[in-house]
Amino acid sequence: MTADPAAEESAPVPVRPAEGPAAPQCSLAAAPDPYPLYRTLRERHPPAYDPHLGAWLVSRYTDVVGALRDARLGRPRSVSCCEPGDDRCGAPHLLAPRAVREHATGAFREIAERTAYVLASRLARRPEADLVAEFCRWLPSGVVATAAGLPYDALARGDRGLPPTRTGPGRRGRGGPGTAALAGLLADRAALTEKALASLIANLLDHPAQLAAVREDPALIPRAWAETLRRNPPVHVLVRRAVQDVPLAGGTVPAGAAVGILIGSAGRDHERFAAADDFDLFRPDPGRLTLGPPGCPVAEVAALQAQYGLRALLDAMPGLRWADGFRPVETGLLTRAPRALCVRPA
């Protein structure tokens, strides 16, 4: 993720890298906990050049939203559906007509519920379990496998990473028309759904009063999901490349330069969210930056997996809590989530 050297030599650099005593720490690659650095970047260096990443970093909420929508910052061609900040999703045309799309999305509700309860029930009587390795990682892949008509024994052999399936709307999975096509899109995002599920569970276990509220009223799960995506999004950095000189956040990013759009920083911006570092499922406005555009079937199915996954865990494990002495640790640079969730199910 380095900028084009020729572009850097030929174009002026009107915004300087961070200077002063803290400069050596002003690289995301050297920050095991990026949140203090995010705050420093928002308050002092919008934007800042990170020489270790070879990219200009955009950190403030308003600047992140603007960068995500700026056509002069080219995105990778591999994007198959949509990304944070998009107004529209590219998936519906792959699942046309609308009736097929709605049927496929609806079919995933039953698939997600059944898969979640099977996985949760297998862990319920265990003295200890790692919910990342034994639940969050398997639920998205199990849902995709079922929808695509693939056997579970492939997953049992460890083949969790299903390849993207480019199928048309006429291809039938176990859920009927369109499910195989949607399963292909979901396979692209399975790892991100896994990370978001892990962060959701970690946030609730870290806040017992809010966990109790969700137990009492499962209708609060979508609020907990939205708040998790704001506070702990699975994607922290999206990389773009300037196709021309781009005025951005009070400076100018030169043509050809890489731009790191800090989604993980935007959700913690105190200028946009009150008590932005706190997890609060009752927050009146968690924003939509990381929820995906309205009507995105991939985002809708991910939310269904969160809803039924959490309900299955809470139903099967009334005493769910952290294992003795365990604390979750987030890891990752571009994507980020707890590496393990060691719990006592019983």
XYZ file of N, CA and C in Angstrom, residues 90-312:
669
model
N -24.573 -2.277 -5.218
C -24.468 -2.869 -6.545
C -25.022 -4.268 -6.637
N -25.488 -4.830 -5.504
C -25.959 -6.210 -5.516
C -27.318 -6.404 -6.167
N -28.290 -5.475 -6.009
C -29.624 -5.775 -6.533
C -29.665 -6.176 -7.991
N -28.819 -5.570 -8.840
C -28.878 -5.935 -10.262
C -28.404 -7.363 -10.490
N -27.618 -7.920 -9.554
C -27.186 -9.309 -9.671
C -28.281 -10.277 -9.242
N -29.289 -9.744 -8.550
C -30.348 -10.594 -8.012
C -31.710 -10.216 -8.569
N -31.730 -9.498 -9.691
C -32.993 -9.118 -10.295
C -33.713 -10.361 -10.808
N -35.030 -10.379 -10.889
C -35.937 -9.301 -10.520
C -36.099 -9.147 -9.010
N -36.842 -8.106 -8.621
C -36.964 -7.773 -7.198
C -37.562 -8.920 -6.403
N -38.521 -9.622 -6.983
C -39.157 -10.727 -6.257
C -38.143 -11.805 -5.898
N -37.208 -12.065 -6.816
C -36.165 -13.057 -6.540
C -35.283 -12.582 -5.398
N -34.926 -11.295 -5.425
C -34.064 -10.740 -4.377
C -34.741 -10.822 -3.005
N -36.006 -10.435 -2.952
C -36.722 -10.463 -1.676
C -36.896 -11.890 -1.179
N -37.159 -12.831 -2.091
C -37.290 -14.232 -1.677
C -35.971 -14.751 -1.134
N -34.874 -14.410 -1.819
C -33.566 -14.902 -1.380
C -33.210 -14.354 -0.006
N -33.443 -13.059 0.194
C -33.141 -12.464 1.496
C -33.996 -13.088 2.583
N -35.274 -13.306 2.289
C -36.157 -13.935 3.268
C -35.742 -15.352 3.603
N -35.247 -16.084 2.606
C -34.824 -17.464 2.861
C -33.671 -17.522 3.844
N -32.839 -16.503 3.836
C -31.693 -16.497 4.746
C -32.105 -16.327 6.200
N -33.279 -15.796 6.445
C -33.743 -15.659 7.820
C -33.855 -17.036 8.472
N -34.515 -17.962 7.788
C -34.666 -19.319 8.325
C -33.317 -20.029 8.402
N -32.492 -19.855 7.378
C -31.186 -20.517 7.367
C -30.318 -20.014 8.515
N -30.294 -18.695 8.719
C -29.469 -18.120 9.788
C -29.949 -18.582 11.154
N -31.255 -18.610 11.357
C -31.793 -19.024 12.657
C -31.439 -20.481 12.955
N -31.636 -21.357 11.980
C -31.364 -22.779 12.197
C -29.873 -23.023 12.432
N -29.033 -22.406 11.616
C -27.588 -22.611 11.754
C -27.089 -22.107 13.098
N -27.571 -20.953 13.529
C -27.128 -20.378 14.803
C -27.492 -21.276 15.971
N -28.692 -21.826 15.962
C -29.112 -22.665 17.086
C -28.359 -23.994 17.110
N -28.037 -24.526 15.950
C -27.238 -25.755 15.914
C -25.860 -25.506 16.524
N -25.228 -24.414 16.129
C -23.893 -24.109 16.643
C -23.920 -23.809 18.137
N -24.894 -23.024 18.579
C -24.961 -22.647 19.995
C -25.245 -23.846 20.879
N -26.126 -24.725 20.425
C -26.488 -25.879 21.255
C -25.304 -26.821 21.448
N -24.403 -26.871 20.474
C -23.228 -27.738 20.602
C -22.242 -27.225 21.646
N -22.309 -25.940 21.945
C -21.374 -25.346 22.904
C -21.979 -25.163 24.289
N -23.292 -25.314 24.398
C -23.996 -24.888 25.607
C -23.524 -25.598 26.867
N -23.164 -26.866 26.770
C -22.792 -27.624 27.970
C -21.288 -27.708 28.178
N -20.563 -27.012 27.360
C -19.105 -27.003 27.515
C -18.720 -26.159 28.723
N -17.682 -26.528 29.471
C -17.234 -25.679 30.581
C -16.617 -24.376 30.093
N -16.040 -24.405 28.892
C -15.417 -23.204 28.339
C -15.404 -23.326 26.821
N -15.501 -22.199 26.140
C -15.497 -22.202 24.675
C -14.918 -20.887 24.173
N -14.358 -20.930 22.969
C -13.898 -19.725 22.285
C -14.925 -19.406 21.203
N -15.716 -18.369 21.416
C -16.810 -18.075 20.495
C -16.330 -17.539 19.151
N -15.102 -17.057 19.058
C -14.582 -16.672 17.747
C -14.339 -17.918 16.902
N -13.569 -18.855 17.440
C -13.196 -20.049 16.677
C -14.358 -21.008 16.495
N -15.300 -21.034 17.460
C -16.319 -22.080 17.461
C -17.731 -21.588 17.166
N -17.894 -20.287 16.985
C -19.229 -19.782 16.657
C -19.163 -18.688 15.587
N -18.497 -17.576 15.886
C -18.486 -16.443 14.955
C -17.890 -16.813 13.602
N -16.881 -17.668 13.598
C -16.228 -18.056 12.352
C -17.085 -19.022 11.548
N -17.866 -19.839 12.245
C -18.641 -20.873 11.560
C -20.007 -20.387 11.095
N -20.617 -19.457 11.809
C -21.976 -19.057 11.453
C -22.062 -18.475 10.044
N -21.268 -17.477 9.660
C -21.396 -16.955 8.296
C -21.122 -18.001 7.224
N -20.108 -18.844 7.434
C -19.794 -19.869 6.439
C -20.865 -20.942 6.386
N -21.416 -21.305 7.550
C -22.488 -22.296 7.566
C -23.726 -21.807 6.850
N -24.048 -20.532 7.020
C -25.197 -19.951 6.325
C -24.969 -19.967 4.818
N -23.767 -19.589 4.392
C -23.451 -19.591 2.964
C -23.509 -21.006 2.404
N -22.945 -21.966 3.139
C -22.930 -23.349 2.656
C -24.339 -23.884 2.475
N -25.205 -23.634 3.454
C -26.580 -24.117 3.364
C -27.309 -23.474 2.195
N -27.164 -22.157 2.065
C -27.872 -21.450 1.002
C -27.407 -21.882 -0.378
N -26.117 -22.165 -0.506
C -25.569 -22.553 -1.806
C -25.779 -24.028 -2.116
N -26.344 -24.773 -1.154
C -26.564 -26.190 -1.365
C -25.327 -27.025 -1.193
N -24.343 -26.511 -0.441
C -23.107 -27.258 -0.195
C -23.232 -28.064 1.092
N -22.571 -29.208 1.167
C -22.696 -30.064 2.349
C -21.933 -29.511 3.538
N -22.470 -29.754 4.729
C -21.804 -29.325 5.945
C -20.498 -30.074 6.181
N -20.351 -31.279 5.592
C -19.115 -32.016 5.856
C -17.905 -31.287 5.276
N -18.133 -30.433 4.245
C -17.028 -29.611 3.739
C -16.548 -28.651 4.816
N -17.494 -28.094 5.564
C -17.117 -27.215 6.667
C -16.461 -28.005 7.789
N -16.955 -29.195 8.054
C -16.392 -30.016 9.128
C -14.938 -30.375 8.853
N -14.572 -30.433 7.560
C -13.175 -30.712 7.212
C -12.308 -29.466 7.319
N -12.946 -28.336 7.625
C -12.187 -27.101 7.785
C -12.254 -26.190 6.586
N -13.110 -26.506 5.600
C -13.209 -25.681 4.400
C -14.183 -24.532 4.648
N -13.838 -23.651 5.600
C -14.754 -22.577 5.955
C -14.734 -21.461 4.929
N -13.568 -21.222 4.300
C -13.464 -20.113 3.369
C -13.993 -20.505 2.005
N -15.287 -20.356 1.801
C -15.885 -20.731 0.526
C -15.529 -19.694 -0.534
N -15.204 -20.139 -1.745
C -14.841 -19.177 -2.779
C -16.053 -18.387 -3.230
N -15.857 -17.135 -3.664
C -16.966 -16.367 -4.198
C -17.594 -17.089 -5.379
N -18.920 -17.105 -5.422
C -19.648 -17.825 -6.458
C -20.384 -16.829 -7.323
N -19.992 -16.678 -8.552
C -20.644 -15.739 -9.450
C -21.757 -16.474 -10.191
N -22.918 -16.481 -9.601
C -24.036 -17.192 -10.192
C -25.128 -16.216 -10.549
N -25.953 -16.594 -11.499
C -27.043 -15.742 -11.924
C -28.267 -15.927 -11.058
N -29.310 -15.083 -11.272
C -30.497 -15.153 -10.447
C -31.277 -16.439 -10.617
N -31.058 -17.179 -11.703
C -31.792 -18.408 -11.897
C -31.234 -19.597 -11.152
N -29.987 -19.479 -10.671
C -29.371 -20.581 -9.941
C -30.088 -20.780 -8.611
N -30.428 -22.018 -8.269
C -31.159 -22.307 -7.042
C -30.241 -22.894 -5.993
N -30.322 -22.353 -4.803
C -29.705 -22.968 -3.645
C -30.789 -23.675 -2.865
N -30.462 -24.089 -1.649
C -31.455 -24.780 -0.834
C -32.626 -23.878 -0.471
N -32.407 -22.563 -0.481
C -33.468 -21.635 -0.117
C -34.317 -21.199 -1.277
N -34.111 -21.728 -2.481
C -34.929 -21.347 -3.612
C -34.213 -20.369 -4.526
N -34.967 -19.749 -5.458
C -34.362 -18.874 -6.463
C -33.587 -17.725 -5.827
N -32.403 -17.484 -6.359
C -31.611 -16.344 -5.935
C -30.709 -16.585 -4.752
N -30.938 -17.657 -3.993
C -30.133 -17.839 -2.783
C -28.681 -18.167 -3.107
N -28.440 -18.902 -4.181
C -27.055 -19.216 -4.539
C -26.310 -17.959 -4.972
N -26.992 -17.073 -5.717
C -26.352 -15.829 -6.142
C -26.020 -14.955 -4.942
N -26.967 -14.835 -4.019
C -26.713 -14.041 -2.822
C -25.646 -14.700 -1.954
N -25.622 -16.023 -1.926
C -24.589 -16.726 -1.159
C -23.198 -16.388 -1.679
N -23.066 -16.214 -3.002
C -21.775 -15.844 -3.557
C -21.309 -14.485 -3.065
N -22.242 -13.529 -2.987
C -21.894 -12.213 -2.457
C -21.545 -12.295 -0.977
N -22.290 -13.113 -0.242
C -22.034 -13.254 1.192
C -20.691 -13.915 1.462
N -20.279 -14.822 0.586
C -18.985 -15.483 0.779
C -17.852 -14.472 0.761
N -18.002 -13.421 -0.066
C -16.981 -12.373 -0.111
C -16.850 -11.657 1.228
N -17.939 -11.588 1.979
C -17.965 -10.794 3.209
C -18.007 -11.640 4.471
N -17.848 -12.949 4.357
C -17.984 -13.823 5.527
C -16.992 -13.460 6.624
N -15.752 -13.154 6.251
C -14.740 -12.829 7.259
C -15.087 -11.543 7.993
N -15.687 -10.575 7.289
C -16.076 -9.326 7.943
C -17.255 -9.543 8.878
N -18.200 -10.391 8.469
C -19.320 -10.703 9.355
C -18.829 -11.391 10.615
N -17.874 -12.293 10.462
C -17.271 -12.958 11.625
C -16.706 -11.939 12.605
N -15.967 -10.964 12.099
C -15.353 -9.961 12.966
C -16.407 -9.092 13.643
N -17.430 -8.706 12.897
C -18.472 -7.868 13.487
C -19.241 -8.623 14.568
N -19.520 -9.903 14.346
C -20.182 -10.720 15.365
C -19.337 -10.802 16.631
N -18.043 -11.002 16.460
C -17.157 -11.095 17.622
C -17.168 -9.798 18.417
N -17.150 -8.666 17.727
C -17.168 -7.378 18.424
C -18.501 -7.142 19.119
N -19.594 -7.560 18.494
C -20.914 -7.434 19.121
C -20.967 -8.196 20.436
N -20.533 -9.445 20.415
C -20.566 -10.270 21.626
C -19.654 -9.683 22.695
N -18.466 -9.238 22.297
C -17.527 -8.662 23.260
C -18.104 -7.414 23.912
N -18.732 -6.561 23.130
C -19.305 -5.341 23.693
C -20.378 -5.648 24.727
N -21.232 -6.613 24.440
C -22.311 -6.921 25.379
C -21.788 -7.616 26.632
N -20.828 -8.525 26.477
C -20.268 -9.172 27.663
C -19.494 -8.175 28.527
N -18.952 -7.146 27.915
C -18.252 -6.104 28.667
C -19.215 -5.130 29.350
N -20.487 -5.178 28.985
C -21.485 -4.261 29.548
C -22.687 -5.078 30.024
N -22.580 -5.694 31.197
C -23.607 -6.631 31.680
C -25.006 -6.035 31.744
N -25.132 -4.758 32.084
C -26.465 -4.162 32.164
C -27.123 -4.117 30.787
N -26.340 -3.809 29.758
C -26.902 -3.781 28.411
C -27.163 -5.196 27.904
N -26.319 -6.152 28.302
C -26.580 -7.549 27.961
C -27.885 -8.009 28.589
N -28.121 -7.630 29.838
C -29.369 -8.001 30.508
C -30.564 -7.376 29.800
N -30.410 -6.151 29.319
C -31.502 -5.501 28.594
C -31.822 -6.241 27.304
N -30.787 -6.733 26.622
C -30.999 -7.491 25.387
C -31.652 -8.834 25.690
N -31.250 -9.477 26.778
C -31.912 -10.726 27.176
C -33.398 -10.488 27.415
N -33.698 -9.397 28.078
C -35.089 -9.078 28.407
C -35.888 -8.714 27.167
N -35.255 -8.034 26.227
C -35.945 -7.563 25.026
C -35.046 -7.760 23.809
N -35.148 -8.916 23.136
C -34.304 -9.176 21.958
C -34.502 -8.180 20.822
N -35.586 -7.398 20.870
C -35.781 -6.378 19.839
C -34.698 -5.304 19.889
N -33.901 -5.296 20.964
C -32.795 -4.342 21.072
C -31.550 -4.789 20.305
N -31.535 -6.019 19.816
C -30.335 -6.518 19.137
C -29.933 -5.648 17.945
N -30.866 -5.214 17.077
C -30.430 -4.345 15.977
C -29.755 -3.061 16.452
N -30.178 -2.532 17.594
C -29.532 -1.332 18.123
C -28.109 -1.651 18.587
N -27.947 -2.804 19.238
C -26.604 -3.214 19.667
C -25.704 -3.460 18.460
N -26.264 -4.006 17.396
C -25.513 -4.254 16.161
C -25.055 -2.934 15.540
N -25.977 -1.974 15.414
C -25.625 -0.684 14.824
C -24.569 0.037 15.656
N -24.700 -0.032 16.981
C -23.729 0.620 17.855
C -22.362 -0.053 17.762
N -22.347 -1.365 17.625
C -21.076 -2.073 17.446
C -20.404 -1.671 16.139
N -21.167 -1.564 15.073
C -20.588 -1.183 13.786
C -20.058 0.249 13.809
N -20.642 1.096 14.646
C -20.099 2.449 14.810
C -18.798 2.422 15.601
N -18.840 1.764 16.762
C -17.720 1.823 17.706
C -16.578 0.878 17.345
N -16.917 -0.305 16.833
C -15.916 -1.336 16.526
C -16.184 -1.935 15.152
N -16.079 -1.145 14.081
C -16.375 -1.682 12.753
C -15.357 -2.744 12.359
N -15.759 -3.737 11.579
C -14.792 -4.750 11.143
C -13.748 -4.184 10.190
N -14.117 -3.184 9.399
C -13.168 -2.525 8.497
C -12.757 -1.203 9.126
N -11.468 -1.052 9.411
C -10.968 0.188 9.995
C -10.369 1.124 8.960
N -9.788 0.573 7.904
C -9.121 1.404 6.897
C -9.540 0.939 5.509
N -10.065 1.861 4.722
C -10.305 1.617 3.302
C -9.262 2.398 2.509
N -8.672 1.759 1.528
C -7.590 2.382 0.761
C -8.117 2.823 -0.602
N -7.860 4.073 -0.934
C -8.194 4.629 -2.239
C -6.920 5.210 -2.850
N -6.981 5.543 -4.133
C -5.844 6.203 -4.783
C -6.358 7.415 -5.545
N -5.716 8.547 -5.303
C -6.136 9.790 -5.946
C -5.825 9.735 -7.438
N -6.841 9.911 -8.267
C -6.636 9.903 -9.715
C -6.225 11.291 -10.220
N -6.323 12.297 -9.347
C -5.854 13.650 -9.636
C -5.597 14.328 -8.296
N -5.041 15.539 -8.316
C -4.885 16.273 -7.066
C -6.264 16.475 -6.440
N -6.389 16.144 -5.162
C -7.690 16.190 -4.494
C -7.597 17.066 -3.250
N -8.283 18.223 -3.227
C -8.373 19.001 -1.989
C -9.135 18.188 -0.939
N -8.527 18.047 0.221
C -9.128 17.172 1.222
C -8.728 17.632 2.611
N -9.723 17.908 3.444
C -9.508 18.217 4.860
C -8.529 19.365 5.057
N -8.656 20.412 4.240
C -7.811 21.577 4.409
C -6.476 21.500 3.714
N -6.185 20.423 3.024
C -4.937 20.279 2.286
C -5.218 19.729 0.907
N -4.189 19.256 0.243
C -4.336 18.662 -1.084
C -3.546 17.370 -1.142
N -4.227 16.296 -1.501
C -3.570 15.009 -1.694
C -3.123 14.930 -3.150
N -1.844 14.674 -3.413
C -1.359 14.689 -4.795
C -1.857 13.503 -5.608
N -1.974 13.709 -6.910
C -2.394 12.644 -7.818
C -1.467 11.444 -7.692
N -2.059 10.262 -7.706
C -1.297 9.029 -7.616
C -1.048 8.554 -6.209
N -1.323 9.390 -5.209
C -1.048 9.019 -3.822
C -2.142 8.111 -3.277
N -1.756 7.223 -2.382
C -2.722 6.379 -1.682
C -3.336 7.164 -0.533
N -4.616 6.910 -0.292
C -5.349 7.569 0.790
C -5.956 6.495 1.678
N -5.635 6.542 2.962
C -6.233 5.633 3.927
C -7.407 6.311 4.606
N -8.615 5.847 4.321
C -9.831 6.423 4.903
C -10.127 5.662 6.192
N -10.024 6.350 7.322
C -10.075 5.694 8.629
C -11.511 5.578 9.133
N -12.188 4.516 8.701
C -13.540 4.240 9.173
C -13.544 4.075 10.692
N -12.525 3.414 11.210
C -12.456 3.175 12.645
C -12.316 4.442 13.449
N -11.737 5.480 12.866
C -11.618 6.769 13.541
C -12.908 7.570 13.454
N -13.578 7.513 12.319
C -14.788 8.314 12.124
C -15.848 7.999 13.168
N -16.005 6.725 13.503
C -17.014 6.338 14.480
C -16.696 6.768 15.894
N -15.444 7.175 16.154
C -15.036 7.636 17.489
C -14.871 9.162 17.541
N -15.371 9.862 16.530
C -15.199 11.312 16.468
C -16.158 11.993 17.441
N -15.603 12.657 18.452
C -16.427 13.317 19.467
C -17.158 14.535 18.913
N -16.760 15.032 17.759
C -17.501 16.118 17.125
C -18.795 15.609 16.498
N -18.884 14.321 16.263
C -20.091 13.729 15.658
C -20.925 12.959 16.674
N -20.271 12.257 17.612
C -20.983 11.406 18.563
C -20.629 11.805 19.992
N -21.644 11.975 20.826
C -21.404 12.235 22.242
C -20.834 10.980 22.894
N -19.849 11.171 23.793
C -19.212 10.033 24.474
C -18.883 8.944 23.458
N -18.154 9.321 22.418
C -17.963 8.455 21.252
C -17.237 7.160 21.561
N -16.420 7.121 22.613
C -15.686 5.900 22.934
C -16.534 4.888 23.696
N -17.693 5.307 24.183
C -18.541 4.424 24.987
C -19.427 3.561 24.098
N -19.695 2.337 24.558
C -20.689 1.485 23.906
C -22.031 1.746 24.568
N -23.005 2.196 23.789
C -24.326 2.532 24.321
C -25.374 2.163 23.283
N -26.010 1.015 23.478
C -26.992 0.567 22.492
C -28.223 1.463 22.473
N -28.378 2.309 23.496
C -29.503 3.240 23.534
C -29.149 4.585 22.906
N -28.002 4.676 22.285
C -27.581 5.914 21.616
C -28.642 6.311 20.593
N -29.103 7.567 20.613
C -30.199 7.940 19.713
C -29.823 7.931 18.238
N -28.544 8.180 17.914
C -28.150 8.242 16.508
C -26.754 7.662 16.330
N -26.652 6.345 16.101
C -25.333 5.749 15.863
C -24.804 5.985 14.461
N -25.613 6.620 13.595
C -25.184 6.865 12.224
C -25.328 5.626 11.353
N -25.195 5.841 10.045
C -25.346 4.742 9.089
C -24.064 4.468 8.313
N -22.971 5.084 8.700
C -21.751 5.007 7.898
C -21.328 3.578 7.616
N -21.422 2.693 8.618
C -20.953 1.316 8.445
C -22.088 0.311 8.319
N -23.326 0.779 8.210
C -24.455 -0.140 8.087
C -24.702 -0.576 6.651
N -24.122 0.126 5.687
C -24.402 -0.176 4.292
C -25.607 0.617 3.821
N -25.744 0.826 2.516
C -26.874 1.596 2.001
C -28.184 0.849 2.188
N -29.305 1.568 2.293
C -30.602 0.902 2.421
C -30.838 -0.052 1.254
N -31.367 -1.220 1.567
C -31.674 -2.198 0.535
C -30.534 -3.111 0.163
N -29.378 -2.986 0.813
C -28.262 -3.887 0.508
C -28.562 -5.266 1.086
N -28.749 -6.301 0.260
C -29.097 -7.620 0.796
C -27.982 -8.243 1.616
N -26.732 -7.926 1.297
C -25.617 -8.479 2.070
C -25.629 -7.917 3.485
N -25.854 -6.601 3.615
C -25.941 -5.990 4.941
C -27.148 -6.517 5.702
N -28.255 -6.735 5.003
C -29.456 -7.249 5.662
C -29.229 -8.655 6.204
N -28.576 -9.499 5.430
C -28.326 -10.866 5.895
C -27.305 -10.872 7.029
N -26.306 -10.002 6.975
C -25.357 -9.900 8.089
C -26.079 -9.514 9.369
N -27.028 -8.587 9.268
C -27.808 -8.194 10.443
C -28.668 -9.351 10.941
N -29.208 -10.151 10.025
C -29.975 -11.336 10.429
C -29.090 -12.322 11.179
N -27.874 -12.513 10.711
C -26.962 -13.423 11.408
C -26.634 -12.905 12.803
N -26.480 -11.588 12.938
C -26.247 -11.018 14.266
C -27.460 -11.241 15.161
N -28.641 -11.014 14.617
C -29.863 -11.152 15.412
C -30.062 -12.584 15.885
N -30.025 -13.525 14.956
C -30.300 -14.909 15.332
C -29.102 -15.558 16.012
N -27.903 -15.121 15.663
C -26.730 -15.651 16.347
C -26.731 -15.294 17.815
N -26.995 -14.029 18.130
C -26.998 -13.607 19.530
C -28.163 -14.228 20.286
N -29.327 -14.291 19.663
C -30.479 -14.912 20.341
C -30.204 -16.372 20.646
N -29.574 -17.075 19.716
C -29.272 -18.488 19.947
C -28.306 -18.650 21.111
